PDB file of C-alpha atoms and ligand atoms in Angstrom:
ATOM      1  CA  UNK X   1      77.665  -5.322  25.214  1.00 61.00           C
ATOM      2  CA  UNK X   2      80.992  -6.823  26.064  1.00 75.00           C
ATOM      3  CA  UNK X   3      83.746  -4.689  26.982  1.00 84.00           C
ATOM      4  CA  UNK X   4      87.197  -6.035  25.078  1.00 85.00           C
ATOM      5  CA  UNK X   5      90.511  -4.995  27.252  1.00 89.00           C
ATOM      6  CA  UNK X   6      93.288  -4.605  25.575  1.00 86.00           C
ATOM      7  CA  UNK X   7      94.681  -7.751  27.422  1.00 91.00           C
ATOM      8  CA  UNK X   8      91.535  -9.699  25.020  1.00 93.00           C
ATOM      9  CA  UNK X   9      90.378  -9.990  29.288  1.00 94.00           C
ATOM     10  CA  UNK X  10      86.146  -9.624  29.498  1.00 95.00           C
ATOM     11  CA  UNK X  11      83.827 -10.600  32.177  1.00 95.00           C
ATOM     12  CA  UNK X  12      82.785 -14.014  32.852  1.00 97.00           C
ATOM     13  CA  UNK X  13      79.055 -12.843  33.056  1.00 95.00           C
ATOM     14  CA  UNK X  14      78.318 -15.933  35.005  1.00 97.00           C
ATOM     15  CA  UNK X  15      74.862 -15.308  36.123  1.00 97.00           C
ATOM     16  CA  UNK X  16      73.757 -15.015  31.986  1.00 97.00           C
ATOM     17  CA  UNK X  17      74.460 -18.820  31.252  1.00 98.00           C
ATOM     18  CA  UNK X  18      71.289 -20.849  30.999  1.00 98.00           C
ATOM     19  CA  UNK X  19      70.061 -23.889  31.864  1.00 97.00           C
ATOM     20  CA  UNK X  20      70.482 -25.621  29.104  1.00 97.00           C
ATOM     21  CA  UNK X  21      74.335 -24.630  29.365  1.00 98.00           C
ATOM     22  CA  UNK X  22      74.791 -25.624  32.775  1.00 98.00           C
ATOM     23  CA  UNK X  23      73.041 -28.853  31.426  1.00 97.00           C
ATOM     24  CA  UNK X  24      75.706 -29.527  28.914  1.00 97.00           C
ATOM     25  CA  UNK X  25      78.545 -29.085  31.192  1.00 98.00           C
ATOM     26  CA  UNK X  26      77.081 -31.610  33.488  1.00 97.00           C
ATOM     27  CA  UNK X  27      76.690 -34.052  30.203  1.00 97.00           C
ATOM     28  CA  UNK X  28      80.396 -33.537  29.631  1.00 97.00           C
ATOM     29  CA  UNK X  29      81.540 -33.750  32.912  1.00 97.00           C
ATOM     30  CA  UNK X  30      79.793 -36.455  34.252  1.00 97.00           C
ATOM     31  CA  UNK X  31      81.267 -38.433  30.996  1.00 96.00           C
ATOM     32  CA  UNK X  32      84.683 -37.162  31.720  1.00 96.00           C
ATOM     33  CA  UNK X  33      84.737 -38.593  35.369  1.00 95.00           C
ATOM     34  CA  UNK X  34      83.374 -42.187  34.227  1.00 95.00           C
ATOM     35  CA  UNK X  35      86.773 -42.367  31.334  1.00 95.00           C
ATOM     36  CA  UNK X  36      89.115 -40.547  33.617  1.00 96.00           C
ATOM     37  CA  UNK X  37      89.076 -42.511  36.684  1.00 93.00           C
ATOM     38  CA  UNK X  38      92.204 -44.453  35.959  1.00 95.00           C
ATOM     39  CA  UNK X  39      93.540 -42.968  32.978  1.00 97.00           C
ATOM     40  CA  UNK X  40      93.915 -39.165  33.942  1.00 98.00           C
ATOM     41  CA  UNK X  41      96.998 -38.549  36.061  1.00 98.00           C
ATOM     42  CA  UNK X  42      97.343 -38.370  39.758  1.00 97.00           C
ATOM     43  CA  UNK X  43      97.751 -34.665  40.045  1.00 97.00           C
ATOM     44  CA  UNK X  44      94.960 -33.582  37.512  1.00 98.00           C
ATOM     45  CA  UNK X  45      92.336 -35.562  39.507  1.00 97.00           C
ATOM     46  CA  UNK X  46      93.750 -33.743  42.885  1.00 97.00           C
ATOM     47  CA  UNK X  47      93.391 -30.337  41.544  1.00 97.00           C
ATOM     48  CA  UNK X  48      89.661 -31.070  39.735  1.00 96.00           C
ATOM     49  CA  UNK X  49      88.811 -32.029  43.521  1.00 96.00           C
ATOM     50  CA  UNK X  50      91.141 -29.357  45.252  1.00 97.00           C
ATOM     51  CA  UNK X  51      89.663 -26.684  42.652  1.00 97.00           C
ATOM     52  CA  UNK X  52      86.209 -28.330  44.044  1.00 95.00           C
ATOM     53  CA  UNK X  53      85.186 -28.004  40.131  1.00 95.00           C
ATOM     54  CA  UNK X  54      82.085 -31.198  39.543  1.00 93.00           C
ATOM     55  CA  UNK X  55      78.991 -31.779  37.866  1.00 94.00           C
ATOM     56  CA  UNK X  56      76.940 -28.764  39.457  1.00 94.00           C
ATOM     57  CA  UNK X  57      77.576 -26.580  36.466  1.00 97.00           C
ATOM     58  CA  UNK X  58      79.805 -24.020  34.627  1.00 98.00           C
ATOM     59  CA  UNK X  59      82.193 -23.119  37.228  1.00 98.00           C
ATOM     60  CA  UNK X  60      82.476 -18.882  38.485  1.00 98.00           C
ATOM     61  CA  UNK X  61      86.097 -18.017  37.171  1.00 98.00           C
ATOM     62  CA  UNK X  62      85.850 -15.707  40.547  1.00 98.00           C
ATOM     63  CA  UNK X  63      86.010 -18.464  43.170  1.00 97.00           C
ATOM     64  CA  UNK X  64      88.588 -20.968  40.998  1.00 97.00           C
ATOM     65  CA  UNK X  65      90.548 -17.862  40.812  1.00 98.00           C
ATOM     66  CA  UNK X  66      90.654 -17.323  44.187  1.00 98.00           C
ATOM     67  CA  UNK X  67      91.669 -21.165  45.036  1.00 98.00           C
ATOM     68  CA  UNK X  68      94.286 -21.085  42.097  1.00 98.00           C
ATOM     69  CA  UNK X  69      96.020 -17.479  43.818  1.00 98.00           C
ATOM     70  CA  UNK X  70      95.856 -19.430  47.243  1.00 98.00           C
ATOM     71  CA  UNK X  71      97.649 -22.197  46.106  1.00 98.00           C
ATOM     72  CA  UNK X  72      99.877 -21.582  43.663  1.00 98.00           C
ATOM     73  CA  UNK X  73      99.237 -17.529  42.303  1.00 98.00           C
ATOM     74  CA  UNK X  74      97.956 -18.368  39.191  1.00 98.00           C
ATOM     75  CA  UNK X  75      93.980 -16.777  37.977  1.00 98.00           C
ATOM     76  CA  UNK X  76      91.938 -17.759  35.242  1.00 98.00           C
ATOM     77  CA  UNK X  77      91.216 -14.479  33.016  1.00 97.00           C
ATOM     78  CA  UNK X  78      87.865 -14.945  30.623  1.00 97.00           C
ATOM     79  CA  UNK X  79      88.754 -14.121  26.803  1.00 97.00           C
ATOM     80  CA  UNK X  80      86.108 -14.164  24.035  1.00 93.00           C
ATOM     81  CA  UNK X  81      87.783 -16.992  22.255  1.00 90.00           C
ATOM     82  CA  UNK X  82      91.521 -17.278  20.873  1.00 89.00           C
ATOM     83  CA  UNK X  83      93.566 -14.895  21.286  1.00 93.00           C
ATOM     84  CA  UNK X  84      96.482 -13.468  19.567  1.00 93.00           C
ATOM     85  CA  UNK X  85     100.023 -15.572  20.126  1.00 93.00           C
ATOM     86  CA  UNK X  86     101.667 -12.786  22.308  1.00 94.00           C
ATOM     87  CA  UNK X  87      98.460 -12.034  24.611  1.00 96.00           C
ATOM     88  CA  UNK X  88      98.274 -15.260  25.503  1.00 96.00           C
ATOM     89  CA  UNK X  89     101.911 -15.907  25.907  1.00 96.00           C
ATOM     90  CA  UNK X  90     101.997 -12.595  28.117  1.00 96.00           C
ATOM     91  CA  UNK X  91      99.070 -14.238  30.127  1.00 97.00           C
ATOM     92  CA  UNK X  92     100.677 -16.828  30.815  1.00 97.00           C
ATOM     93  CA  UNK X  93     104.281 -15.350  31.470  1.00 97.00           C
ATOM     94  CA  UNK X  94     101.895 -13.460  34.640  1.00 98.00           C
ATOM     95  CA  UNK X  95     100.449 -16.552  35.796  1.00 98.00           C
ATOM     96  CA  UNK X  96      97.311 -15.988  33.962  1.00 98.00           C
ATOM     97  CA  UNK X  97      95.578 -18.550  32.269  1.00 98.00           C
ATOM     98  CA  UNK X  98      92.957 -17.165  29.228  1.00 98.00           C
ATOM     99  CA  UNK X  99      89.610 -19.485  29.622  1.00 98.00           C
ATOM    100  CA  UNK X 100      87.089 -18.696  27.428  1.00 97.00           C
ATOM    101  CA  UNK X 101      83.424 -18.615  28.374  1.00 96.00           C
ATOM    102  CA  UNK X 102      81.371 -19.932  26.020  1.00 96.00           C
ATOM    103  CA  UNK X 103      80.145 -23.675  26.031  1.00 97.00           C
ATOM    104  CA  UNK X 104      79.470 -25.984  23.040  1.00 96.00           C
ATOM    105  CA  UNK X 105      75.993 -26.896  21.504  1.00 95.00           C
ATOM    106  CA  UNK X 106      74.412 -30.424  22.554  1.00 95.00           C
ATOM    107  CA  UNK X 107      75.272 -31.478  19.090  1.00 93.00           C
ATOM    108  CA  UNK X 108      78.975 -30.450  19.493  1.00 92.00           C
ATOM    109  CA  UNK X 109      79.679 -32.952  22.550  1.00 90.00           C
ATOM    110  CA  UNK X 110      82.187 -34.883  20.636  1.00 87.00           C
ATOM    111  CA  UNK X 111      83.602 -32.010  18.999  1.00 82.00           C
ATOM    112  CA  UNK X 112      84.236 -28.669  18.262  1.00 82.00           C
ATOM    113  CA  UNK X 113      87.290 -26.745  16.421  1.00 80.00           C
ATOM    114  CA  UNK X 114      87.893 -24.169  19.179  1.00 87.00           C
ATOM    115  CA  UNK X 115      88.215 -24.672  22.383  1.00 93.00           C
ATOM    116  CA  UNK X 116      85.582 -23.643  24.969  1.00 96.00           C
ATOM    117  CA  UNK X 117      84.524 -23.271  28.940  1.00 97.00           C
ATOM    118  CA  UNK X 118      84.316 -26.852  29.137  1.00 97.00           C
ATOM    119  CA  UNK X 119      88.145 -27.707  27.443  1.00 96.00           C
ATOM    120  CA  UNK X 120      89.782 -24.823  29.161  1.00 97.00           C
ATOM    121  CA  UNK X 121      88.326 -24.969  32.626  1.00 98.00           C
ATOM    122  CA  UNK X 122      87.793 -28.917  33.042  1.00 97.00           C
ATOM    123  CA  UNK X 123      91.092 -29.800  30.740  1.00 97.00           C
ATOM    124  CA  UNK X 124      93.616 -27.249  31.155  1.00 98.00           C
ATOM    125  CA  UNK X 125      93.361 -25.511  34.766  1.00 98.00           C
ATOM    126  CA  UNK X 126      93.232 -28.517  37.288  1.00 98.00           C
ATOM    127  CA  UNK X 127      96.777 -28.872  36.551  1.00 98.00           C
ATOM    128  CA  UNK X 128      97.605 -25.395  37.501  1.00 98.00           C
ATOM    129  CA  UNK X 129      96.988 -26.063  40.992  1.00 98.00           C
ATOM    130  CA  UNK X 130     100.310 -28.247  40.459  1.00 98.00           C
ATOM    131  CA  UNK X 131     102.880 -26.333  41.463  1.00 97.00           C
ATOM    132  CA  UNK X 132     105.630 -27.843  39.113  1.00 97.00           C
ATOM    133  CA  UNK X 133     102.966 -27.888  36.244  1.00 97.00           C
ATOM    134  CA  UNK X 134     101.959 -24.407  37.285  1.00 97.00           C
ATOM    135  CA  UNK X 135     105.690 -23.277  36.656  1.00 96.00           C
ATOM    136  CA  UNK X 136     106.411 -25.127  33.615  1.00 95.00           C
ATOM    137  CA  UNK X 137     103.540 -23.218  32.358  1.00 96.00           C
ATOM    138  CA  UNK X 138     104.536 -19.661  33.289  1.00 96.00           C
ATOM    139  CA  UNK X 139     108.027 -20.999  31.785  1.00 95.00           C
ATOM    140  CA  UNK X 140     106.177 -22.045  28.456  1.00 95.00           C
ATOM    141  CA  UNK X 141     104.924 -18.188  28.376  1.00 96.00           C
ATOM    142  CA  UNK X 142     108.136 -16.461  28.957  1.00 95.00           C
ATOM    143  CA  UNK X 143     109.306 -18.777  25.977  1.00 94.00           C
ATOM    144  CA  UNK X 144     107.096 -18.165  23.751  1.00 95.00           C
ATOM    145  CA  UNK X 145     107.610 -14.459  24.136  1.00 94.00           C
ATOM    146  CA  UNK X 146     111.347 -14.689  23.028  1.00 94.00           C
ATOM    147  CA  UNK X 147     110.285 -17.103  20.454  1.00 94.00           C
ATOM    148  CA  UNK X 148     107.897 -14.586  19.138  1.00 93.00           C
ATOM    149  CA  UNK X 149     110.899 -12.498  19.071  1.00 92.00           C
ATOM    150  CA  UNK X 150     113.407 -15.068  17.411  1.00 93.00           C
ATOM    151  CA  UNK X 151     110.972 -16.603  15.060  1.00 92.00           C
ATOM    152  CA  UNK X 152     110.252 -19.812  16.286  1.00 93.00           C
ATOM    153  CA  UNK X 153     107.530 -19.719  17.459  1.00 94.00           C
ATOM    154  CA  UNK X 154     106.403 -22.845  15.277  1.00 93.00           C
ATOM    155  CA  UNK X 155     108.624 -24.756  17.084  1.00 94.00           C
ATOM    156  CA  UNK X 156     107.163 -23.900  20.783  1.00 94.00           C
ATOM    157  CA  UNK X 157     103.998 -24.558  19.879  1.00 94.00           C
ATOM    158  CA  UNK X 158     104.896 -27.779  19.094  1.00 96.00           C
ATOM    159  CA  UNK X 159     105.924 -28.057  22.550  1.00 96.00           C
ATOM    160  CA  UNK X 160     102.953 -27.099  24.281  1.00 95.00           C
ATOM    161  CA  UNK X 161     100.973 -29.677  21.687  1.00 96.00           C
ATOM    162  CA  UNK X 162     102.563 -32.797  22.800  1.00 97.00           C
ATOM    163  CA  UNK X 163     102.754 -31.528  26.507  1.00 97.00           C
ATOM    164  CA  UNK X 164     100.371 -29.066  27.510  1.00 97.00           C
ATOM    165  CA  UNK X 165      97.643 -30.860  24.934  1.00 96.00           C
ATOM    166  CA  UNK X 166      98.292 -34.133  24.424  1.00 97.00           C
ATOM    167  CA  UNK X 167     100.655 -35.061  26.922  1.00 98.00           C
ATOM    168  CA  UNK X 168     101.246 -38.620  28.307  1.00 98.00           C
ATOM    169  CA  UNK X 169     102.948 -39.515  31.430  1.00 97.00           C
ATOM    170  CA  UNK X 170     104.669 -42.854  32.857  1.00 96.00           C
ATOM    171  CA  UNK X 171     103.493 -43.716  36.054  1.00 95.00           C
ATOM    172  CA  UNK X 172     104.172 -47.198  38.640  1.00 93.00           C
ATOM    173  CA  UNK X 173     100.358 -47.769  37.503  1.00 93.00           C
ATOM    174  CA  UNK X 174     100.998 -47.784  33.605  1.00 94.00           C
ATOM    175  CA  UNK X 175     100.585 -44.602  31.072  1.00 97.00           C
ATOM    176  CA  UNK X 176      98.565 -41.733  32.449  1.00 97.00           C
ATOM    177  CA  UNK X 177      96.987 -38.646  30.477  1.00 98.00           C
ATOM    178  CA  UNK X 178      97.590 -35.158  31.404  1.00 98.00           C
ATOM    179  CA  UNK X 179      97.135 -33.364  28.084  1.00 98.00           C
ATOM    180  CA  UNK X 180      94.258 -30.848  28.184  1.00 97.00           C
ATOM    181  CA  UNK X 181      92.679 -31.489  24.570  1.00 95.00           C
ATOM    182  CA  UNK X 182      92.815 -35.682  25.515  1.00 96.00           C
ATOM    183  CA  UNK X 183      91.061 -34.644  28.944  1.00 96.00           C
ATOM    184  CA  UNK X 184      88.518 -32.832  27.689  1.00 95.00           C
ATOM    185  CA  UNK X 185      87.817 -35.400  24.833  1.00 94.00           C
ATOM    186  CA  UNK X 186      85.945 -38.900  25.590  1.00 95.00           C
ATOM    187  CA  UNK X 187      87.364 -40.383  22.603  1.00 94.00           C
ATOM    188  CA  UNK X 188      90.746 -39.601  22.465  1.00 95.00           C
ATOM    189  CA  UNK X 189      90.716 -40.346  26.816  1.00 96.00           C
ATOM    190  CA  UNK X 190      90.668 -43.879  25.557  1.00 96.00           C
ATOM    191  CA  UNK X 191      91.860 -44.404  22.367  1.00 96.00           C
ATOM    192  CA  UNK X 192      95.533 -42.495  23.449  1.00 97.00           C
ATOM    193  CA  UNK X 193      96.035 -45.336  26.271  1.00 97.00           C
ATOM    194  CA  UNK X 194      94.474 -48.388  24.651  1.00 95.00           C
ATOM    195  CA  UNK X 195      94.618 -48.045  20.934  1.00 96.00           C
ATOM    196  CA  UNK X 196      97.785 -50.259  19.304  1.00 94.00           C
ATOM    197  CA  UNK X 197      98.085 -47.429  16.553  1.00 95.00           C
ATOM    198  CA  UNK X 198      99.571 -44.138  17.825  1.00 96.00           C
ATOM    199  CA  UNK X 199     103.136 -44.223  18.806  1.00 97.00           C
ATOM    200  CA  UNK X 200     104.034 -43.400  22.498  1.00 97.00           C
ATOM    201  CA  UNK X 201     107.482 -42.344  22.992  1.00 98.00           C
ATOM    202  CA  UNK X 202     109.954 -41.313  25.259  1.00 96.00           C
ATOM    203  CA  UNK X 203     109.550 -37.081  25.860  1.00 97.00           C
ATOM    204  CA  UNK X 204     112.790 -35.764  23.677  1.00 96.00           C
ATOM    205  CA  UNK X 205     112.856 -31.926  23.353  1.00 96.00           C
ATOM    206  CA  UNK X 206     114.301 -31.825  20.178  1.00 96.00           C
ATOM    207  CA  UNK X 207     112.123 -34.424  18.107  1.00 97.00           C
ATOM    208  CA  UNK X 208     109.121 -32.606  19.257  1.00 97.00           C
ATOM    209  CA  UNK X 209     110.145 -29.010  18.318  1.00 97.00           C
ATOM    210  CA  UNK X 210     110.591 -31.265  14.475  1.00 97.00           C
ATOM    211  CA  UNK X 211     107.689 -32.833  14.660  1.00 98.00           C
ATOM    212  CA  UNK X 212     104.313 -31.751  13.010  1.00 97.00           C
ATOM    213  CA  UNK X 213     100.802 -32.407  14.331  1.00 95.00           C
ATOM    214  CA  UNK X 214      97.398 -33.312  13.760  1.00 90.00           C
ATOM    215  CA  UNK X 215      94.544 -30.688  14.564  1.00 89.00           C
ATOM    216  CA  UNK X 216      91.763 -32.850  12.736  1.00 86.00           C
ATOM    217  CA  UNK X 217      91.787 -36.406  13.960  1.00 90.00           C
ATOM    218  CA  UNK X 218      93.299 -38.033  17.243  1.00 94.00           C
ATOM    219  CA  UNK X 219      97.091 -37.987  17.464  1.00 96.00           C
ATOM    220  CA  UNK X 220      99.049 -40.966  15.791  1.00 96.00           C
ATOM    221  CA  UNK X 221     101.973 -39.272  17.789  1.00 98.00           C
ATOM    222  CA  UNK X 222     102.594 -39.151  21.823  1.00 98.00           C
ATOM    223  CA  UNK X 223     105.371 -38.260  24.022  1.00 98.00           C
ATOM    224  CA  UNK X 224     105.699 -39.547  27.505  1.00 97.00           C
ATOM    225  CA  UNK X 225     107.047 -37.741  30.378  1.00 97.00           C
ATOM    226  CA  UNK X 226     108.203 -39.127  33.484  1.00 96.00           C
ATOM    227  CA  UNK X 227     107.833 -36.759  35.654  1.00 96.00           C
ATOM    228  CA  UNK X 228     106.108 -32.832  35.658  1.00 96.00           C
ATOM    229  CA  UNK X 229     109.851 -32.003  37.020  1.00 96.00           C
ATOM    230  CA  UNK X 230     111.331 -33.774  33.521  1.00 95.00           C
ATOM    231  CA  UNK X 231     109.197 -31.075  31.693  1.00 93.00           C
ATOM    232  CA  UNK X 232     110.258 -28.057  33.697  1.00 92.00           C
ATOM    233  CA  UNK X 233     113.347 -28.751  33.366  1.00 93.00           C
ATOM    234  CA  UNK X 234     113.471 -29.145  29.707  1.00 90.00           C
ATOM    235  CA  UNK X 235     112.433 -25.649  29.487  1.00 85.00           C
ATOM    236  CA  UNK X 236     114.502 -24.328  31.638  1.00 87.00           C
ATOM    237  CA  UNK X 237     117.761 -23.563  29.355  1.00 90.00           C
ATOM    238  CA  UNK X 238     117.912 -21.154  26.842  1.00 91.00           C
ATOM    239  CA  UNK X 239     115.806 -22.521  23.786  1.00 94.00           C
ATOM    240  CA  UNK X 240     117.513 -19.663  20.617  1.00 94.00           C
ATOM    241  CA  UNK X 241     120.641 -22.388  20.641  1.00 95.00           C
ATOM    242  CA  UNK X 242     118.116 -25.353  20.457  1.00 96.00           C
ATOM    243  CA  UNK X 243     116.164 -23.461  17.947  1.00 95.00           C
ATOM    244  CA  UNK X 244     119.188 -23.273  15.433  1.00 95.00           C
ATOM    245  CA  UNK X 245     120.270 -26.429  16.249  1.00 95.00           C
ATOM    246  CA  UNK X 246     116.412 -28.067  14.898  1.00 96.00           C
ATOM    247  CA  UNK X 247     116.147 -25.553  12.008  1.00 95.00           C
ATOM    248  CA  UNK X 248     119.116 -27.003  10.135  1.00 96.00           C
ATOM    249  CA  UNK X 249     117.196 -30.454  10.159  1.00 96.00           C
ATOM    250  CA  UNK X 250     113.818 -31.440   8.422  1.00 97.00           C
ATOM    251  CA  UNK X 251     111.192 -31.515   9.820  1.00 97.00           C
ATOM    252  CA  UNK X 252     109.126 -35.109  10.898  1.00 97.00           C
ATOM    253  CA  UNK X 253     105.788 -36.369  10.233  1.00 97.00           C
ATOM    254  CA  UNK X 254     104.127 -37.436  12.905  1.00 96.00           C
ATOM    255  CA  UNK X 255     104.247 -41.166  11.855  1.00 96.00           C
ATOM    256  CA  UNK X 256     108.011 -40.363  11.104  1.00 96.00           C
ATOM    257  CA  UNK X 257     110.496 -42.839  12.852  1.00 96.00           C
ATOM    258  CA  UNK X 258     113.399 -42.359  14.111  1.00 96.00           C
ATOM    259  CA  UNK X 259     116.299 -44.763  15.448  1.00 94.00           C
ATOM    260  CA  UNK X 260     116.979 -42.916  18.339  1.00 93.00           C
ATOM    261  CA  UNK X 261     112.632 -42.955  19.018  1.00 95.00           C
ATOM    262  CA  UNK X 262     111.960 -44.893  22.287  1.00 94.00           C
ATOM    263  CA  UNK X 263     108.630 -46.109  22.452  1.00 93.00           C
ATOM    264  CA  UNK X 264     106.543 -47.179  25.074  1.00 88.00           C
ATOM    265  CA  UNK X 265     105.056 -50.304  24.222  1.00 78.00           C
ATOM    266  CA  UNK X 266     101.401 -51.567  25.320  1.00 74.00           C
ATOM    267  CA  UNK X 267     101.191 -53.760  28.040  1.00 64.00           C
ATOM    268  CA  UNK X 268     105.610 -53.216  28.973  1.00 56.00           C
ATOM    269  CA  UNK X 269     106.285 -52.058  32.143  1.00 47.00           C
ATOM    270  CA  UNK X 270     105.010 -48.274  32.613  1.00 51.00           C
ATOM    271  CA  UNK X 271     103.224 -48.757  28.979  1.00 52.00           C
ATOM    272  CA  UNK X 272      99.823 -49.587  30.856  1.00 44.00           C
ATOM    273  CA  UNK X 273      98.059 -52.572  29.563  1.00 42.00           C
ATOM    274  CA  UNK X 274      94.108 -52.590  28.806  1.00 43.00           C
ATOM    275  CA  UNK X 275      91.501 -53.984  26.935  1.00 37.00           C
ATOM    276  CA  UNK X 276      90.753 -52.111  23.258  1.00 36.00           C
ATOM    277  CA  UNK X 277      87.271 -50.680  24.360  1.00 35.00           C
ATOM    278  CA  UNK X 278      87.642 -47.417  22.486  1.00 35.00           C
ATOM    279  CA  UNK X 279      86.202 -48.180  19.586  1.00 36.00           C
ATOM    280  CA  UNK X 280      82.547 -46.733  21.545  1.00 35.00           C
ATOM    281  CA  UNK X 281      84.118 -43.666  21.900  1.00 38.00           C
ATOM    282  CA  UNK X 282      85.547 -42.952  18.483  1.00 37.00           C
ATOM    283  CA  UNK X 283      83.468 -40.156  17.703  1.00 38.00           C
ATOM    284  CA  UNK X 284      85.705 -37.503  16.727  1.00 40.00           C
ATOM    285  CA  UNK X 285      88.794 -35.771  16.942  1.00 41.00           C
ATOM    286  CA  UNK X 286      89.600 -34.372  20.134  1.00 45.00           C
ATOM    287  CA  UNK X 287      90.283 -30.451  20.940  1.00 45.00           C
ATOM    288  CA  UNK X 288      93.770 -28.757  21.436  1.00 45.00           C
ATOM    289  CA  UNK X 289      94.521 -24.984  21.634  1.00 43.00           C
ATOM    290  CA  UNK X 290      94.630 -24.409  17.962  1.00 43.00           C
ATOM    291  CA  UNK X 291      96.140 -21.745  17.065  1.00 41.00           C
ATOM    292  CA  UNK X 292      95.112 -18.709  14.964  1.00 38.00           C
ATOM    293  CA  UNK X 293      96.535 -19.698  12.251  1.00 36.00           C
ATOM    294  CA  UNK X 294      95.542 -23.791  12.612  1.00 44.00           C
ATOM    295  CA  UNK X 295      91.601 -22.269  12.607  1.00 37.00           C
ATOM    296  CA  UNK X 296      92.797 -20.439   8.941  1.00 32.00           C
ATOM    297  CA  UNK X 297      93.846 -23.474   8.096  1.00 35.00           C
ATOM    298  CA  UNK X 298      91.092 -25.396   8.771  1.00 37.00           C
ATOM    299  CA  UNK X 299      88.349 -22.679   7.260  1.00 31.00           C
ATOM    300  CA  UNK X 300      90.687 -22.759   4.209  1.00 30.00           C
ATOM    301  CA  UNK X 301      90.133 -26.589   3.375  1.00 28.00           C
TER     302      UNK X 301
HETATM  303 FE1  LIG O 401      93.862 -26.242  25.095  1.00 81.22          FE
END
């Protein structure tokens, strides 16, 4: 039986995954390489190869750990799923990132509502071996501890959502992806670069922390960074100010618009410009750290 910490840590149990689940992560990943090459970001696709995670099969937590600590002190801790908003803001606050172990079912390729191995491991930790990305994330876990605290915590999580998740970022090559849940998604890897519907705009603290999101379709909302150094910095001043400042006005929708919105048209300069070929991938909604309460939501419609 599986021993619970109080950290929500357990064991990897690497050697117990089967075939078949090896199989699927070689299914997912091997799909994942063909979309990414060209869409993903620069640094993601350094740390998948300096990480030495591929196709062979579910990755041992122990030896990306021990690559992570070398290069920039973080470790990957297994949890049995999601875990409550303050573990896994503490986790992160250490340099900890919570993976869970489990993989989806063959028929779950193109979706599932929480996250698993394959999300958390191929989408979320090659950019911890970033070491800008790495501290913006620690950052984001000291934050949401106080925000816990002040009762905001709404707010943050809209941060990490249009960063952390479904982040977008301006390159000399055109719009790159560095969000976790568009990553680890096939359909949303193309449609969030080459679809004319979602809005792509400029990364504004404020107008995130107002904005709502999606967690059961692909976003009609992104925000572009230009640099992991842009987002590290936007964390880095106290938020409790910021937060009083964005509670005193509505919230947005995410198809809300704004005159002070600037968006990042197809085919302008840093906008990217490609062919619509998504439609073969639109399959399903892609996966984002929901949160507890998003899953209630969900098993309550
Ligand atoms: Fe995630």
């Amino acid at each position: 039986m599986t021993t619970v910490r109080p950290d929500f840590a357990i064991e990897q149990n690497w050697q117990a995954y089967s075939e078949e689940e090896h199989a699927i992560w070689r299914l997912l990943f091997e799909r994942q390489q063909r979309l990414l090459v060209g869409r993903a970001c620069r640094e993601y696709l350094d740390g998948l190869r300096g990480l030495g995670v591929a196709a062979d099969g579910i990755p041992d937590f122990r030896g990306l750990s021990d690559i992570l600590d070398r290069s920039t002190g973080w470790q990957i801790v297994a949890v049995p799923g999601l875990v409550p908003d303050d573990v896994f803001f503490a986790h992160l606050a250490r340099r900890r990132f919570p993976s869970t172990c489990f993989i989806r079912r063959r028929d779950q390729l193109d979706y599932i509502q929480e996250p698993d191995v394959f999300h958390d491991i191929c989408g979320h930790v090659p950019l911890l071996m970033n070491p800008v990305f790495a501290d913006y994330l620690q950052a984001y876990g000291e934050g949401g501890l106080k925000a816990l605290g002040l009762g905001h915590l709404q707010r943050l999580a809209r941060l990490y959502w249009y960063t952390v998740e479904f982040g977008l970022i301006a390159t000399e090559e055109g719009l790159r992806i560095y969000g976790s849940g568009i990553l680890s998604s096939a359909g949303e890897s193309v449609y969030c670069l080459d679809d004319p519907r979602p809005r792509r705009l400029r990364f504004d603290l404020r107008r995130i922390m107002r904005t709502r999101y999606r967690i059961d379709d692909f976003q009609q909302l992104y925000f572009v960074i230009h640099d992991f150094e842009e987002l590290f910095e936007a964390t880095r001043p106290d938020f409790a100010p910021i937060y009083r400042e964005v509670a005193a006005l509505p919230d947005l929708e995410p198809t809300a618009r704004l005159d002070q919105d600037r968006e990042f048209a197809l085919g302008s300069p840093n906008g990217g410009s490609r062919k619509k070929n998504w439609a073969a991938h639109q399959r399903g909604p892609s996966l984002g750290r929901k949160r507890l309460e998003d899953v209630r939501q969900d098993h309550n419609r």
